Amino acid sequence: MRRLDPDNAAFGASDGAMLPPHASATYYDRPLLKKPHWGWNVVTYLFAGGIAGGSGILAAITDETGEDAPLVRSAVYIALGLAALSPAVLISHLGRPERFLHMLRIVKFKSPMSMGVWALVIFSGAATGGVADQAARDSYLPRWLSDIFPRALTRPLLGLVGAFMCGYTGVLISATAIPVWAIGKRHIPAFSVCSGMAGACAANAAVLALSGGPEKTIRKLERLELVASLSEAALLLDFKRHAGKLGVPMFAGARGLKLGLVTGLCGIALPSLLNVLPFHTRWKTVAASALTLTGAFVLRETLIEAGKASADDPRAASRQPE
Amino acid sequence: MGNGFFTDTTLCIGCKACEVACKQWNQLPADGYEFSGDSYDNTMALGGTTWRHVAFIEQNAPPEAPPTESRWLMMSDVCKHCTHAGCMEACPTGAIIRNEFDDVFIQPDVCNGCGYCVVSCPFGVVDLIHPADYSVGRGFVSDGRSSDDALQKDGGIAGKCTLCYDRQKVGFTPACAKACPTESIQFGNVDELKARAEKRVEKLQSAGVSAYLYGVDSDWSTGDLNAFFLLTDAPEKYNLPERPVLPSTHQAAGYMSGALAAAALALAGFAILRSNFA
């Protein structure tokens, strides 16, 4: 049976025995809320969806006629690959594959999860179109596919729906009763977007570096990654300040240490440093990308795990953030 | 207004007949035989297959105080069937509906077990249950059956109080209210129940009891509760939130900040990608 873990308590364990009678603050320190049942598959989805969305934005804002044209190619392929992975991990989390279809029977604006499923459906379509067009241009597929999937249609879709894919997972998480998530209603969606964008830059830079893409494009991606990573760091620090005691499950103890070391140091500080160093090699780009992606994954893992600990804290749950 | 419960905790004697009647009528598995050590409460919380839970709050006076200062609070907790239900708003399949009796009902064949309602209930009522616990012919619940691994392997669904939808359909009183020997649990039209509850509060207050109604005439974002309570101590002593918040009220701010961040980064990206630096 579940009980409060004092290390994760926002206000410390209440210890009924130590308090005067009539003053025992909670119900035997038993949780008020239910824990999220989300594990590695949902974490993987949050990670993959964010990077797919960020790649969609990259595909939309790149000048396809200029020297950065290879970036459009890598971005649509990454967007499609990760958009294809997303339903797979979501289905694995449901246990029974056919149940994914239950979400396609309605469109519900009030439910971020319903909105997200439809965004994923539209995004997957646009990414498929984008890849078909790219493969046709590269002569892997018949030329006429480019006429069916014009870039004028697929790229704005990838950009707009991609931006939604990046951010809605943050809304989904913070529009709940879990205290550490609810207190982050302004921060979690914003740093999800930043982290998704940084991850997309990292993934695309790594692919371009390994496939002999243009140096100049890689430099630009590294610069954008720097902007996104530093914004993410600023938002995370502001979230820690804003959440105060409710942020204990995320920022204190072993979980906080892991977030600081893996996401903060290895996932943001180190790759940012690597990206501003005055020399450039392909392997430096790949190393920085791998670090950024690891940090982005651990950020989402920590967020979900912190939610589980936060649900166990009855005093945090009793005064719910407005 | 539809049907609901008025649970008067001052009348509860902690017999747990409601828990048993609910389990029997709804064919729910037992909670196992765990000894909690926390007063007479071995149920501990509402859950996917536990739709009534009797809480026992022992408040012992210090030795120097008169023994009349000691008291024992008992409360039969249940799904609140909120006017604005977080679980129902979150559900991406439309499995959670408001039925003709104005109660919040989960259609088990439509639910896909995503678990979003679980984190969207400000009262911690809904939980996922293993298929073996809702199919016909279920036995005692065994430890680990509702573990996250088992749920992911076999696919769970969300479970909570149906306010005995099936019994209401044929004009019966829900099992818990029917079984309650002291009428601590009263079932009926919510407006009538509220009028009755307000009279009861007046009577108790005039007798010096600090009674109040939880979930009536509230300014909460969840709205009033179709299953409301008469309490005599702070909500958190009963493991109820002081002020429940409807999770969807966080969405506007969330979408706004996400859109701002995306617009800012897209602009920065556009500027960097279109720039001509060496």
XYZ file of C-alpha atoms in Angstrom, chain A:
322
model
C 0.000 0.000 0.000
C 1.201 3.449 -0.848
C 2.484 5.866 1.720
C 4.176 9.227 1.560
C 7.927 9.109 1.004
C 9.271 11.883 3.304
C 12.092 12.670 0.848
C 9.521 13.748 -1.726
C 7.164 15.623 0.582
C 6.634 19.271 -0.233
C 6.094 20.215 3.412
C 7.946 17.376 5.167
C 6.307 14.301 6.713
C 3.527 15.277 9.083
C 4.111 12.398 11.562
C 0.713 12.356 13.249
C 2.120 10.970 16.497
C 4.253 14.058 17.078
C 1.382 16.470 16.611
C -1.139 17.363 19.343
C -4.497 15.581 19.071
C -6.977 17.092 16.604
C -4.021 18.548 14.725
C -2.861 15.572 12.648
C -2.767 17.321 9.320
C -3.460 14.524 6.856
C -5.061 11.122 6.686
C -2.211 8.901 7.961
C 0.042 10.424 5.263
C -1.868 8.368 2.702
C -1.887 9.786 -0.836
C -4.881 11.911 -1.792
C -4.332 11.517 -5.541
C -3.747 8.542 -7.829
C -0.334 8.059 -9.423
C 0.137 8.389 -13.180
C 0.451 4.938 -14.769
C 2.836 6.210 -17.415
C 6.216 4.570 -17.927
C 9.051 4.373 -20.464
C 6.713 4.266 -23.461
C 4.984 7.535 -22.622
C 8.390 9.110 -21.859
C 9.627 7.884 -25.257
C 6.553 9.378 -26.913
C 7.041 12.772 -25.229
C 10.660 12.686 -26.431
C 9.983 11.466 -29.985
C 6.949 13.715 -30.488
C 8.901 16.789 -29.403
C 11.806 16.109 -31.771
C 9.473 15.183 -34.632
C 7.608 18.467 -34.077
C 10.851 20.455 -33.923
C 12.007 18.823 -37.157
C 8.681 19.835 -38.704
C 9.388 23.462 -37.747
C 12.913 23.170 -39.242
C 11.514 21.744 -42.478
C 9.115 24.696 -42.691
C 11.560 27.549 -42.029
C 14.516 26.325 -44.107
C 15.230 27.960 -47.468
C 14.751 24.943 -49.767
C 16.370 26.640 -52.749
C 19.565 27.692 -50.993
C 22.590 25.932 -49.546
C 20.507 24.592 -46.625
C 18.417 22.343 -48.888
C 19.889 19.128 -47.338
C 18.342 20.222 -44.033
C 14.840 19.930 -45.521
C 15.712 16.365 -46.481
C 17.007 15.322 -43.056
C 14.138 17.140 -41.301
C 11.319 15.407 -43.199
C 12.955 11.993 -42.798
C 13.447 12.498 -39.052
C 9.896 13.872 -38.699
C 8.425 10.829 -40.432
C 10.615 8.323 -38.580
C 9.708 9.679 -35.161
C 6.043 10.260 -36.106
C 5.900 6.571 -37.050
C 7.527 5.555 -33.760
C 4.990 7.604 -31.745
C 1.817 5.532 -32.295
C 3.899 2.387 -31.772
C 4.957 3.392 -28.260
C 1.491 4.774 -27.477
C -0.067 1.488 -28.549
C 2.415 -0.486 -26.455
C 1.358 1.578 -23.434
C -2.321 0.724 -24.014
C -1.642 -3.012 -23.937
C -4.202 -3.751 -26.645
C -3.284 -2.250 -30.049
C -6.826 -1.878 -31.434
C -7.703 0.445 -28.582
C -5.681 3.228 -30.201
C -8.583 3.524 -32.644
C -10.968 4.411 -29.778
C -9.316 7.831 -29.763
C -10.188 8.372 -33.417
C -13.949 8.168 -32.823
C -14.193 11.733 -31.496
C -12.522 15.147 -31.725
C -12.513 16.825 -28.318
C -11.077 20.310 -27.911
C -11.264 20.098 -24.102
C -8.932 17.069 -24.019
C -5.263 17.765 -24.872
C -4.844 14.039 -25.474
C -7.568 14.011 -28.124
C -6.074 17.130 -29.736
C -2.641 15.488 -29.656
C -3.805 12.301 -31.334
C -5.326 14.288 -34.189
C -2.207 16.446 -34.434
C -0.168 13.246 -34.692
C -2.451 11.930 -37.437
C -2.189 15.161 -39.469
C 1.542 15.471 -38.799
C 2.186 11.875 -39.910
C 0.289 12.569 -43.120
C 2.247 15.745 -43.793
C 5.561 14.019 -43.006
C 4.675 11.125 -45.311
C 3.901 13.639 -48.052
C 7.118 15.506 -47.338
C 9.203 12.333 -47.545
C 7.418 11.159 -50.715
C 8.176 14.518 -52.335
C 11.795 14.459 -51.156
C 12.348 10.877 -52.319
C 10.824 11.769 -55.706
C 13.172 14.753 -56.034
C 16.084 12.466 -55.127
C 14.893 10.023 -57.836
C 14.169 7.202 -55.390
C 10.452 7.386 -56.167
C 8.490 8.405 -59.310
C 8.586 12.156 -60.092
C 4.790 12.537 -60.108
C 4.689 12.072 -56.324
C 6.053 15.612 -55.988
C 2.965 16.878 -57.767
C 0.596 15.026 -55.445
C 2.408 16.206 -52.310
C 3.432 19.788 -53.103
C 5.869 21.378 -50.664
C 3.619 24.435 -50.549
C 1.126 22.229 -48.672
C 3.297 19.849 -46.644
C 5.807 22.373 -45.268
C 3.353 24.834 -43.653
C 1.503 21.831 -42.184
C 4.731 20.365 -40.811
C 5.616 23.736 -39.287
C 2.272 24.559 -37.670
C 1.287 21.072 -36.531
C 4.922 20.441 -35.572
C 4.856 23.442 -33.247
C 1.673 22.039 -31.700
C 3.303 18.594 -31.316
C 6.235 20.210 -29.508
C 4.111 22.046 -26.971
C 0.827 20.227 -26.409
C 2.504 17.429 -24.423
C 3.416 20.098 -21.876
C -0.213 21.253 -21.753
C -1.344 17.625 -21.429
C 0.925 17.128 -18.436
C 0.209 20.401 -16.653
C -3.582 20.271 -17.173
C -3.875 17.591 -14.471
C -4.389 17.473 -10.719
C -0.784 16.376 -10.013
C 0.654 19.284 -7.953
C 4.170 19.482 -9.439
C 2.681 19.368 -12.957
C -0.208 21.777 -12.333
C 2.077 24.419 -10.820
C 4.047 24.307 -14.111
C 1.182 25.300 -16.393
C 3.191 28.203 -17.858
C 6.634 26.585 -17.718
C 6.195 22.957 -18.788
C 4.703 23.684 -22.260
C 7.338 26.355 -22.915
C 10.352 24.264 -21.920
C 8.899 21.279 -23.784
C 8.965 23.410 -26.950
C 12.530 24.573 -26.272
C 13.739 21.068 -25.489
C 11.991 19.645 -28.572
C 13.531 22.327 -30.760
C 17.014 21.818 -29.286
C 16.611 18.056 -29.779
C 15.494 18.558 -33.386
C 18.526 20.766 -34.107
C 20.789 18.166 -32.477
C 19.281 15.239 -34.393
C 19.434 17.056 -37.734
C 22.974 18.339 -37.132
C 24.114 14.804 -36.290
C 22.488 13.347 -39.414
C 24.008 16.072 -41.599
C 27.434 15.646 -39.976
C 27.387 11.869 -40.493
C 26.098 12.093 -44.063
C 28.570 14.774 -45.143
C 26.079 17.630 -45.197
C 27.096 21.277 -45.662
C 29.287 22.683 -42.856
C 27.535 26.021 -42.873
C 24.108 24.479 -42.267
C 25.485 22.482 -39.356
C 26.923 25.710 -37.844
C 23.509 27.369 -38.154
C 21.798 24.399 -36.483
C 24.326 24.518 -33.655
C 23.584 28.202 -33.151
C 19.816 27.613 -33.061
C 20.358 24.681 -30.693
C 22.288 27.023 -28.406
C 19.409 29.526 -28.349
C 16.837 26.782 -27.653
C 18.976 25.088 -24.969
C 19.695 28.297 -23.102
C 15.990 29.259 -23.192
C 15.181 25.790 -21.850
C 17.691 26.224 -19.015
C 16.264 29.643 -18.111
C 12.701 28.258 -18.099
C 13.717 25.262 -15.956
C 15.391 27.528 -13.405
C 12.369 29.816 -13.344
C 10.106 26.764 -12.949
C 12.162 25.648 -9.939
C 11.783 29.107 -8.377
C 8.060 29.339 -9.200
C 7.180 25.812 -8.004
C 8.861 26.345 -4.623
C 7.986 23.516 -2.236
C 5.750 21.848 -4.814
C 8.855 21.399 -6.988
C 10.594 19.199 -4.387
C 9.788 15.883 -6.190
C 11.414 17.223 -9.362
C 14.313 19.344 -8.170
C 15.380 17.839 -4.814
C 16.940 14.556 -3.804
C 18.189 11.898 -6.194
C 15.773 12.963 -8.922
C 16.922 16.573 -8.727
C 20.549 15.457 -8.822
C 19.894 13.357 -11.919
C 18.075 16.263 -13.601
C 20.905 18.640 -12.747
C 23.712 16.330 -13.848
C 22.201 14.669 -16.921
C 19.890 17.367 -18.292
C 21.482 20.500 -16.868
C 25.179 19.693 -17.105
C 25.477 16.988 -19.808
C 22.375 17.906 -21.816
C 22.533 21.711 -21.843
C 25.826 23.127 -20.470
C 28.288 20.726 -22.148
C 26.780 20.732 -25.671
C 26.355 24.523 -25.460
C 30.044 24.799 -24.630
C 30.963 22.402 -27.450
C 28.833 24.440 -29.849
C 30.610 27.714 -29.085
C 34.150 26.270 -29.219
C 36.107 27.905 -32.067
C 37.042 24.656 -33.847
C 34.681 22.315 -35.694
C 34.812 18.610 -36.419
C 32.064 16.222 -37.428
C 32.579 14.133 -34.291
C 32.262 17.153 -32.029
C 28.856 17.839 -33.622
C 27.763 14.226 -33.152
C 28.943 14.195 -29.521
C 27.121 17.452 -28.716
C 23.971 16.105 -30.378
C 24.066 12.851 -28.423
C 24.440 14.788 -25.155
C 21.541 17.134 -25.987
C 19.259 14.233 -26.914
C 20.128 12.323 -23.725
C 19.351 15.417 -21.661
C 16.007 15.895 -23.428
C 15.018 12.276 -22.710
C 15.997 12.475 -19.044
C 14.092 15.763 -18.636
C 10.877 14.046 -19.707
C 11.613 10.943 -17.644
C 12.219 13.101 -14.566
C 9.028 15.058 -15.179
C 6.926 11.872 -15.278
C 8.670 10.312 -12.269
C 8.311 13.558 -10.299
C 4.566 13.442 -11.040
C 4.360 10.001 -9.439
C 6.115 11.215 -6.289
C 4.037 14.401 -6.200
C 0.786 12.379 -6.318
C 1.863 10.638 -3.109
C 2.055 13.877 -1.128
C -1.369 14.554 0.433
C -0.559 18.049 1.681
C 0.632 19.185 -1.728
C -2.535 17.653 -3.206
C -4.843 19.249 -0.660
C -3.986 22.805 -1.712
C -4.219 22.449 -5.461
C -2.537 25.112 -7.617
C -5.154 27.371 -9.234
